[in-house]
Protein backbone atom coordinates (compact mmCIF):
# COMPACT_ATOMS: atom_id res chain seq x y z
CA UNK A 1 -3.52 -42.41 14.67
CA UNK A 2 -5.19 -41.46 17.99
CA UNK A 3 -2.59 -38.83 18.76
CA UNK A 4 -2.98 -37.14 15.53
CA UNK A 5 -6.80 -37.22 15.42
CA UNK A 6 -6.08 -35.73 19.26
CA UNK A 7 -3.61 -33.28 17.77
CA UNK A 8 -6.35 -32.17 15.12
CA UNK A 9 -8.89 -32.00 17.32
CA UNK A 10 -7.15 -29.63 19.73
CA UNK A 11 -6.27 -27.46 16.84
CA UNK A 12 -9.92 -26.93 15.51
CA UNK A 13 -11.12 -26.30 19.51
CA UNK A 14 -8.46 -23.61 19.63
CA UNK A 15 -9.33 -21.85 16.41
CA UNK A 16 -12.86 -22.24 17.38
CA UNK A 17 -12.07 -20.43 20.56
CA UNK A 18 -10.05 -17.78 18.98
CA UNK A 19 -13.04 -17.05 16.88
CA UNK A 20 -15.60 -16.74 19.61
CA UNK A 21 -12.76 -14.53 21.70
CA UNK A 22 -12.06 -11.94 19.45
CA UNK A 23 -14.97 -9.40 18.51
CA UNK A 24 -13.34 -9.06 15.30
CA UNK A 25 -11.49 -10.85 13.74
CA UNK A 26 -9.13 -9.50 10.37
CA UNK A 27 -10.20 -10.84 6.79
CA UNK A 28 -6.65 -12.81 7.21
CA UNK A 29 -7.54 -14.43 10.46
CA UNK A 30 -10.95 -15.53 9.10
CA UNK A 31 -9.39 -16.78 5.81
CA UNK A 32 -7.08 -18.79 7.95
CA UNK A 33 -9.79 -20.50 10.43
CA UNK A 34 -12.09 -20.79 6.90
CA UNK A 35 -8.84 -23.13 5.13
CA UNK A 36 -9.03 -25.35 8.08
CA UNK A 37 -12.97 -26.17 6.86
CA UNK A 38 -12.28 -26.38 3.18
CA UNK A 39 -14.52 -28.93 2.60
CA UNK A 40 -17.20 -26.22 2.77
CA UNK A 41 -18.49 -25.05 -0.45
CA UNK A 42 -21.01 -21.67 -0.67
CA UNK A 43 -23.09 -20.99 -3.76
CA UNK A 44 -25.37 -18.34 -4.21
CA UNK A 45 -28.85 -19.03 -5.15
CA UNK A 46 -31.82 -17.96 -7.12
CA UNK A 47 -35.31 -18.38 -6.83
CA UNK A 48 -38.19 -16.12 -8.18
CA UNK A 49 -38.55 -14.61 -4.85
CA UNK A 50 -34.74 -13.54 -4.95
CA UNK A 51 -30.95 -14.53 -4.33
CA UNK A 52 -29.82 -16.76 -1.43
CA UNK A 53 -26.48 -18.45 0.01
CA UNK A 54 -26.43 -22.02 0.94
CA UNK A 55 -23.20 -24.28 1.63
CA UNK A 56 -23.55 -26.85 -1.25
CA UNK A 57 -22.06 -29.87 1.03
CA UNK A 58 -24.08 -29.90 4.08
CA UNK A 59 -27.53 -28.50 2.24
CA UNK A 60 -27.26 -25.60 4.80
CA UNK A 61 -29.31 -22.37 3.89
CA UNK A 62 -26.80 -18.92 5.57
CA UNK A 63 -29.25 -16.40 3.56
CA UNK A 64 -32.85 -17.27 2.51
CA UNK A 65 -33.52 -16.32 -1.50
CA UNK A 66 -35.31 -12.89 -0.59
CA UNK A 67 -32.08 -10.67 -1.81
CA UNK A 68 -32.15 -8.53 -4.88
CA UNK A 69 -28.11 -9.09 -4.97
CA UNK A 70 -26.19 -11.38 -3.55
CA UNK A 71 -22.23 -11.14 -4.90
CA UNK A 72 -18.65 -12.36 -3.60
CA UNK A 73 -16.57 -9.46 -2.49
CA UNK A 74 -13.41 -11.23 -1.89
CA UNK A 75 -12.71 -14.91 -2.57
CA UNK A 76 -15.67 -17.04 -0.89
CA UNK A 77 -15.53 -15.54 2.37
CA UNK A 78 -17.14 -11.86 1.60
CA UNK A 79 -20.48 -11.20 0.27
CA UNK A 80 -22.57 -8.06 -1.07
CA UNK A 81 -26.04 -8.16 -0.05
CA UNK A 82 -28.37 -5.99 -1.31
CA UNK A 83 -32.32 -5.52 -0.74
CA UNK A 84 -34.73 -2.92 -1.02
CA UNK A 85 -31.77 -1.19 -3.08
CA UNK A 86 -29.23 -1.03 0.43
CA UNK A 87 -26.42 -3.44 0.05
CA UNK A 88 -24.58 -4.32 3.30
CA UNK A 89 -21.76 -6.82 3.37
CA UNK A 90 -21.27 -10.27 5.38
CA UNK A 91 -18.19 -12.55 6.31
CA UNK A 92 -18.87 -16.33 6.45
CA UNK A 93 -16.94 -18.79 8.37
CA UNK A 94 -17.00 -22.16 9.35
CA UNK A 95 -16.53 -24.06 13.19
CA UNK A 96 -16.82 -26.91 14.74
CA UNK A 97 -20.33 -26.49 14.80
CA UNK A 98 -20.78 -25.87 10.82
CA UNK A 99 -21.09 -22.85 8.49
CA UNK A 100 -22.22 -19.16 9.99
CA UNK A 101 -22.19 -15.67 9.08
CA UNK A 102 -21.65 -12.55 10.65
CA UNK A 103 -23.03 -8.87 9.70
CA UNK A 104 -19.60 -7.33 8.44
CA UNK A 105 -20.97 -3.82 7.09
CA UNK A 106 -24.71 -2.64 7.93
CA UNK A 107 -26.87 -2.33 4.93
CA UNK A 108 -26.97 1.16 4.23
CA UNK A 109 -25.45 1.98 1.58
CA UNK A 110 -25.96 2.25 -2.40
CA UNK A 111 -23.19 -0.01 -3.30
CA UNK A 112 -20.17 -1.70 -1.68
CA UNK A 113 -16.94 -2.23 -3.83
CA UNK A 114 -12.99 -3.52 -2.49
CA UNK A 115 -10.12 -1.38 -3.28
CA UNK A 116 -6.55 -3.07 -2.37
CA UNK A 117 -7.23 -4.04 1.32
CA UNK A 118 -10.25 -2.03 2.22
CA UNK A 119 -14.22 -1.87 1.34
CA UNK A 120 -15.85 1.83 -0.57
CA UNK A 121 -18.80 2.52 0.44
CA UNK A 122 -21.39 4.54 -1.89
CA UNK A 123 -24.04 6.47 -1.07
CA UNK A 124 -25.43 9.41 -2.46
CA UNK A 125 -23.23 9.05 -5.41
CA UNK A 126 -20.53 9.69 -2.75
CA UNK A 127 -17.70 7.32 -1.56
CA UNK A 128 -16.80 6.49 1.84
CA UNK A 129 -14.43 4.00 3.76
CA UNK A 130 -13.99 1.27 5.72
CA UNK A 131 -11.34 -1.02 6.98
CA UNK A 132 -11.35 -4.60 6.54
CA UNK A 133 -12.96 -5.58 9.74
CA UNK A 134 -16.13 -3.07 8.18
CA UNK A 135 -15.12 -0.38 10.55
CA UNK A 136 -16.33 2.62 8.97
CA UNK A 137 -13.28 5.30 8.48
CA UNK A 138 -14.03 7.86 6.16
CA UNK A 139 -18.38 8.80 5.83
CA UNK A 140 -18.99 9.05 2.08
CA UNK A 141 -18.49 12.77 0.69
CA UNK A 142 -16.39 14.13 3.47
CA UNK A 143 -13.00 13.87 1.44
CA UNK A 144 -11.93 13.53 -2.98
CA UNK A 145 -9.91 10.47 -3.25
CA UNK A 146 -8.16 8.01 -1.25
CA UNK A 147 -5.44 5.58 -2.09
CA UNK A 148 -4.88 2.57 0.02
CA UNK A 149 -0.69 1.73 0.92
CA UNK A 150 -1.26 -1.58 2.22
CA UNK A 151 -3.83 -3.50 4.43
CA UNK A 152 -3.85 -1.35 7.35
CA UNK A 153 -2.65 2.36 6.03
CA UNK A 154 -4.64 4.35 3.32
CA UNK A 155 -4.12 7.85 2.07
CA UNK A 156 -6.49 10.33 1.94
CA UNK A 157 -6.70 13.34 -0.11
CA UNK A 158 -9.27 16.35 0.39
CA UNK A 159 -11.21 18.97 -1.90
CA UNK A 160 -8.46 21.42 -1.03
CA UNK A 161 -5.76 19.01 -1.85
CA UNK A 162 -4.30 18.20 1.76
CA UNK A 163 -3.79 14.70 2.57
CA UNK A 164 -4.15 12.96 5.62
CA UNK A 165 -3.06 8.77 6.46
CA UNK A 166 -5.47 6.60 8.27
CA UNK A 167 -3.88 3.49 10.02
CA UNK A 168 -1.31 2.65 12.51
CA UNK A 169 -1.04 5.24 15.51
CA UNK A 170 3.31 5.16 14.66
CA UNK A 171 1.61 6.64 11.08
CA UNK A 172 -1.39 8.76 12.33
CA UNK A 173 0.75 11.06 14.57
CA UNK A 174 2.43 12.42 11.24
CA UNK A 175 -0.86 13.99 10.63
CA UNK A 176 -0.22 16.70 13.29
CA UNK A 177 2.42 18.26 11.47
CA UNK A 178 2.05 17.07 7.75
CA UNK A 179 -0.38 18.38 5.70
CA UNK A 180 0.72 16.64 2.39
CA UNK A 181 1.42 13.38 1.30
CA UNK A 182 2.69 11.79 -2.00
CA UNK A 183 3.36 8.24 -2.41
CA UNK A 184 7.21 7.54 -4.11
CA UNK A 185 7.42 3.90 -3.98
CA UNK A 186 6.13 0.71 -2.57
CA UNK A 187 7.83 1.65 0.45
CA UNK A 188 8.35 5.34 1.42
CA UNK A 189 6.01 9.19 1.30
CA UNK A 190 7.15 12.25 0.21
CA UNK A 191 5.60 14.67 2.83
CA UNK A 192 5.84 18.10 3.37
CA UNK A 193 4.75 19.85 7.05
CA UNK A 194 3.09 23.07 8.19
CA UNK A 195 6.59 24.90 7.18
CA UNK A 196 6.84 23.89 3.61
CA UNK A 197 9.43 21.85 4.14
CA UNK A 198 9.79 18.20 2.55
CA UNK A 199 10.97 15.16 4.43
CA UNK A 200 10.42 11.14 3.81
CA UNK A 201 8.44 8.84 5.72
CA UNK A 202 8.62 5.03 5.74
CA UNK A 203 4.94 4.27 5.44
CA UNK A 204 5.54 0.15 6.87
CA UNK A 205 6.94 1.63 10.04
CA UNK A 206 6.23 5.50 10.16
CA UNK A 207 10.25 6.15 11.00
CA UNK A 208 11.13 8.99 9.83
CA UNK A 209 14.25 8.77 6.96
CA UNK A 210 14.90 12.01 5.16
CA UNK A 211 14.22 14.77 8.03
CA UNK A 212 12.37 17.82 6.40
CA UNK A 213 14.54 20.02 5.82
CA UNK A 214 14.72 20.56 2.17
CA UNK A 215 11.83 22.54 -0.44
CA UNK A 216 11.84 20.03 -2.55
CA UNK A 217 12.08 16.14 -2.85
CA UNK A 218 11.69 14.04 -6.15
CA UNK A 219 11.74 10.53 -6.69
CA UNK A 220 13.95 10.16 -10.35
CA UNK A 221 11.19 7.95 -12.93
CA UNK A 222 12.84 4.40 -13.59
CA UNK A 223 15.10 4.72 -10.55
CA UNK A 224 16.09 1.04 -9.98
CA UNK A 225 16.37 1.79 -6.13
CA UNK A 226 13.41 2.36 -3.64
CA UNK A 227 16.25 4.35 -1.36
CA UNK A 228 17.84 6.90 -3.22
CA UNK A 229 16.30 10.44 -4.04
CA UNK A 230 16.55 13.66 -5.57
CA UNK A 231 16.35 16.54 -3.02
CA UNK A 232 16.49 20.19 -3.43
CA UNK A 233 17.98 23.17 -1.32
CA UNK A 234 16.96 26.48 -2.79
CA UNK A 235 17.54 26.03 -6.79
CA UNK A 236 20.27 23.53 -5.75
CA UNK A 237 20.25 19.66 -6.06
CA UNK A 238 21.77 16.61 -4.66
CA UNK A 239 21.07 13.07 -3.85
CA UNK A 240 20.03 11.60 -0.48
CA UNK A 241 21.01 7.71 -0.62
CA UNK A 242 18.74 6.06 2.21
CA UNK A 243 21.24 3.11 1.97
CA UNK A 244 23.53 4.66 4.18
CA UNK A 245 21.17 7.26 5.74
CA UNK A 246 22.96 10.74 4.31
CA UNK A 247 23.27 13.26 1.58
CA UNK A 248 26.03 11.35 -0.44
CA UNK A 249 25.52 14.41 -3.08
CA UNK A 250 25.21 17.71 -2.03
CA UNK A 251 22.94 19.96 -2.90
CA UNK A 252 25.31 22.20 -4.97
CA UNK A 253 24.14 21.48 -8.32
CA UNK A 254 22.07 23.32 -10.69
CA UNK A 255 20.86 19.80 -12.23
CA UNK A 256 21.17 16.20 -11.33
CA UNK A 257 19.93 14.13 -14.08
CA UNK A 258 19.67 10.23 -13.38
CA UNK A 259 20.83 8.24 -16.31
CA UNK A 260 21.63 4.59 -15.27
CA UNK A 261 20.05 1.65 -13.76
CA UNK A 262 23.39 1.40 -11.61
CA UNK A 263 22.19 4.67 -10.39
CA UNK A 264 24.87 6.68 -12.11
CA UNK A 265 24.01 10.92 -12.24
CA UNK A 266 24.87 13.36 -14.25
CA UNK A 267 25.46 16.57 -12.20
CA UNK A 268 25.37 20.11 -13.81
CA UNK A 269 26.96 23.19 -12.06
CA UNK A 270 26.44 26.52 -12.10
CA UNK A 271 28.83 27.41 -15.24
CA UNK A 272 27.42 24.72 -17.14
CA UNK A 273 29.87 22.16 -16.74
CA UNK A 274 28.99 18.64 -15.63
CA UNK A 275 29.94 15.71 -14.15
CA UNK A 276 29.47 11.45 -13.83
CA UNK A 277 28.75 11.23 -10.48
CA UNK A 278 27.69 7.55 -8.51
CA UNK A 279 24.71 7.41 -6.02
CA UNK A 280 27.41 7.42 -3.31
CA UNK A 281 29.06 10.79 -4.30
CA UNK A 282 31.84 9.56 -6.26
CA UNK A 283 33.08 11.59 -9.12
CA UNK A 284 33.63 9.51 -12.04
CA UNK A 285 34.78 12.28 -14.65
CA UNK A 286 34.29 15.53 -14.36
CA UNK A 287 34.72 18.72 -16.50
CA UNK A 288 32.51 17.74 -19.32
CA UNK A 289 31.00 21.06 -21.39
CA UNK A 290 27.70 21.17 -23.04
CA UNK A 291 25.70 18.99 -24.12
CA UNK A 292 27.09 15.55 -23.22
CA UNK A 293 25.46 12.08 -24.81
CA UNK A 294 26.74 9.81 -22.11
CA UNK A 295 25.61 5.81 -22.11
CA UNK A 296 25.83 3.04 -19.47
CA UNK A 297 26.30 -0.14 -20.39
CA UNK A 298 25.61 -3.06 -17.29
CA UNK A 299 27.21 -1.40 -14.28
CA UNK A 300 30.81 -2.12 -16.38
CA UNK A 301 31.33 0.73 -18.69
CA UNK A 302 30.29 4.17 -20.14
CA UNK A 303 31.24 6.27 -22.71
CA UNK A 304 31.01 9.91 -23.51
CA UNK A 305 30.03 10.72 -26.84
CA UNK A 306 30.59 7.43 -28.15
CA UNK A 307 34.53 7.51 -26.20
CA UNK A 308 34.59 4.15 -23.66
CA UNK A 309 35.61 4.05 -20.35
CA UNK A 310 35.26 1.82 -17.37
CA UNK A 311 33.04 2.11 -14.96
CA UNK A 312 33.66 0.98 -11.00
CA UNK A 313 30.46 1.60 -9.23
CA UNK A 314 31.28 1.87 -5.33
């Protein structure tokens, strides 16, 4: 029992340092030191003279009742302040010495609101941005929308519809030659640089995976694979499978039409014949004229105009 209250003990200390270490500390790293206190419990307060804070258990008063607004931001660790009509935001957490608070984002602004991992800030009627340590990124009316990717990357688009990323220096440095960005899936950007060319950027660890050299890329609605994409030479089309890094279709086609969740295409050439193709480039029939009514049925068969056949996806 000793050991263990020892063992405990050290813990705490060493979260405790690790708080009073690092200038600032992430909303995850705070959550995590907070769940070690969870005996803690903060309730906002109202008297006539305003709204308050106080940690219900130990009676402890973190904001006196003088605020016009006092609301959570994000769970019970992130809190909207507002007086005199300028809301700021704070970040409570709790040591071995009790329950504290620390000024997260100045009061200065009209309102404060959380999108995905980050904090908009209003003023003016304008919105601005910043990250969630409260580091301001984007001052409000300098830019038209922004989308946040994850925690730490966020995409930006401009009056003139440009785009820019803000996070990770491995996804910055993009911004040097990019000047457009368009989010395909929950893992990879369709970007095009200063040429007008389109490549594909793996916004987790800014590798590049499609090189940009192509006028067009597309990511096919409904497509059942994050790594396969449409991409476009000219008036031409083929498919670029990300799977095994290569065009497994080449851009030859008039048309490539995705029509399977086994990620089976119909290609289209220039005389108007067309074929069942795989995501891999293999040709399952070929020859077909006009307009063809072709169905998939689980990964095992097709048919042509009502005709079955089996299908062997490679």
């Amino acid at each position: 029992m000793i050991r263990n209250r020892f063992k405990n003990y050290s813990r705490q200390l060493l979260l405790t340092a690790s708080l009073f270490c690092t200038a600032n500390l992430s909303y995850a790293d705070e959550v995590q030191l907070a769940e070690e206190y969870q005996h803690y419990k903060y309730v906002i307060t109202q008297s006539d003279k305003g709204f308050g804070l106080e940690e219900e258990k130990s009676n402890t008063t973190l904001l006196e009742p003088e605020y016009g607004l006092i609301e959570a931001l994000r769970g019970e660790y992130v809190y909207k302040t507002c007086k005199q009509n300028k809301c700021g935001a704070i970040r409570v957490f709790a040591d071995m010495e009790g329950v504290k608070y620390r000024q997260l984002i100045e009061p200065l602004y009209d309102d404060i609101k959380t999108k995905g991992g980050v904090y908009v800030v209003v003023k003016d009627g304008m919105k601005g941005m910043a990250d969630d340590k409260g580091q301001l990124k984007l001052k409000p009316g300098t830019y038209k929308n922004f989308r946040p990717l994850s925690s730490e990357t966020t995409l930006v688009l401009n009056d003139d519809e440009s785009s820019f990323l803000i996070g990770p220096p491995e996804l910055e440095k993009w911004n040097e030659t990019v000047v457009e960005y368009k989010k395909a899936n929950i893992r990879f950007l369709i970007a095009k640089n200063k040429l007008g060319k389109y490549g594909v950027i793996n916004f987790s660890s800014g590798r590049e995976e499609i090189p940009f050299n192509y006028d067009q890329i597309i990511y096919p609605r409904r497509m059942d694979s994050d790594y396969v994409f449409e991409v476009r030479k000219k008036d031409k089309s083929g498919i670029f499978d990300l799977m095994v890094n290569q065009e497994t279709v080449p851009t030859i086609y008039h048309e490539v039409e995705y029509i399977a969740s086994c990620l089976v295409f119909i290609t289209t050439d220039d005389n108007g014949e067309s074929s069942i193709i795989t995501r891999r480039g293999k040709k399952i029939v070929d020859g077909l004229k006009g307009k063809v009514r072709v169905m998939v049925r689980g990964c095992r068969e097709y048919s042509v105009d009502g005709i079955k056949y089996p299908l062997f996806e490679d």
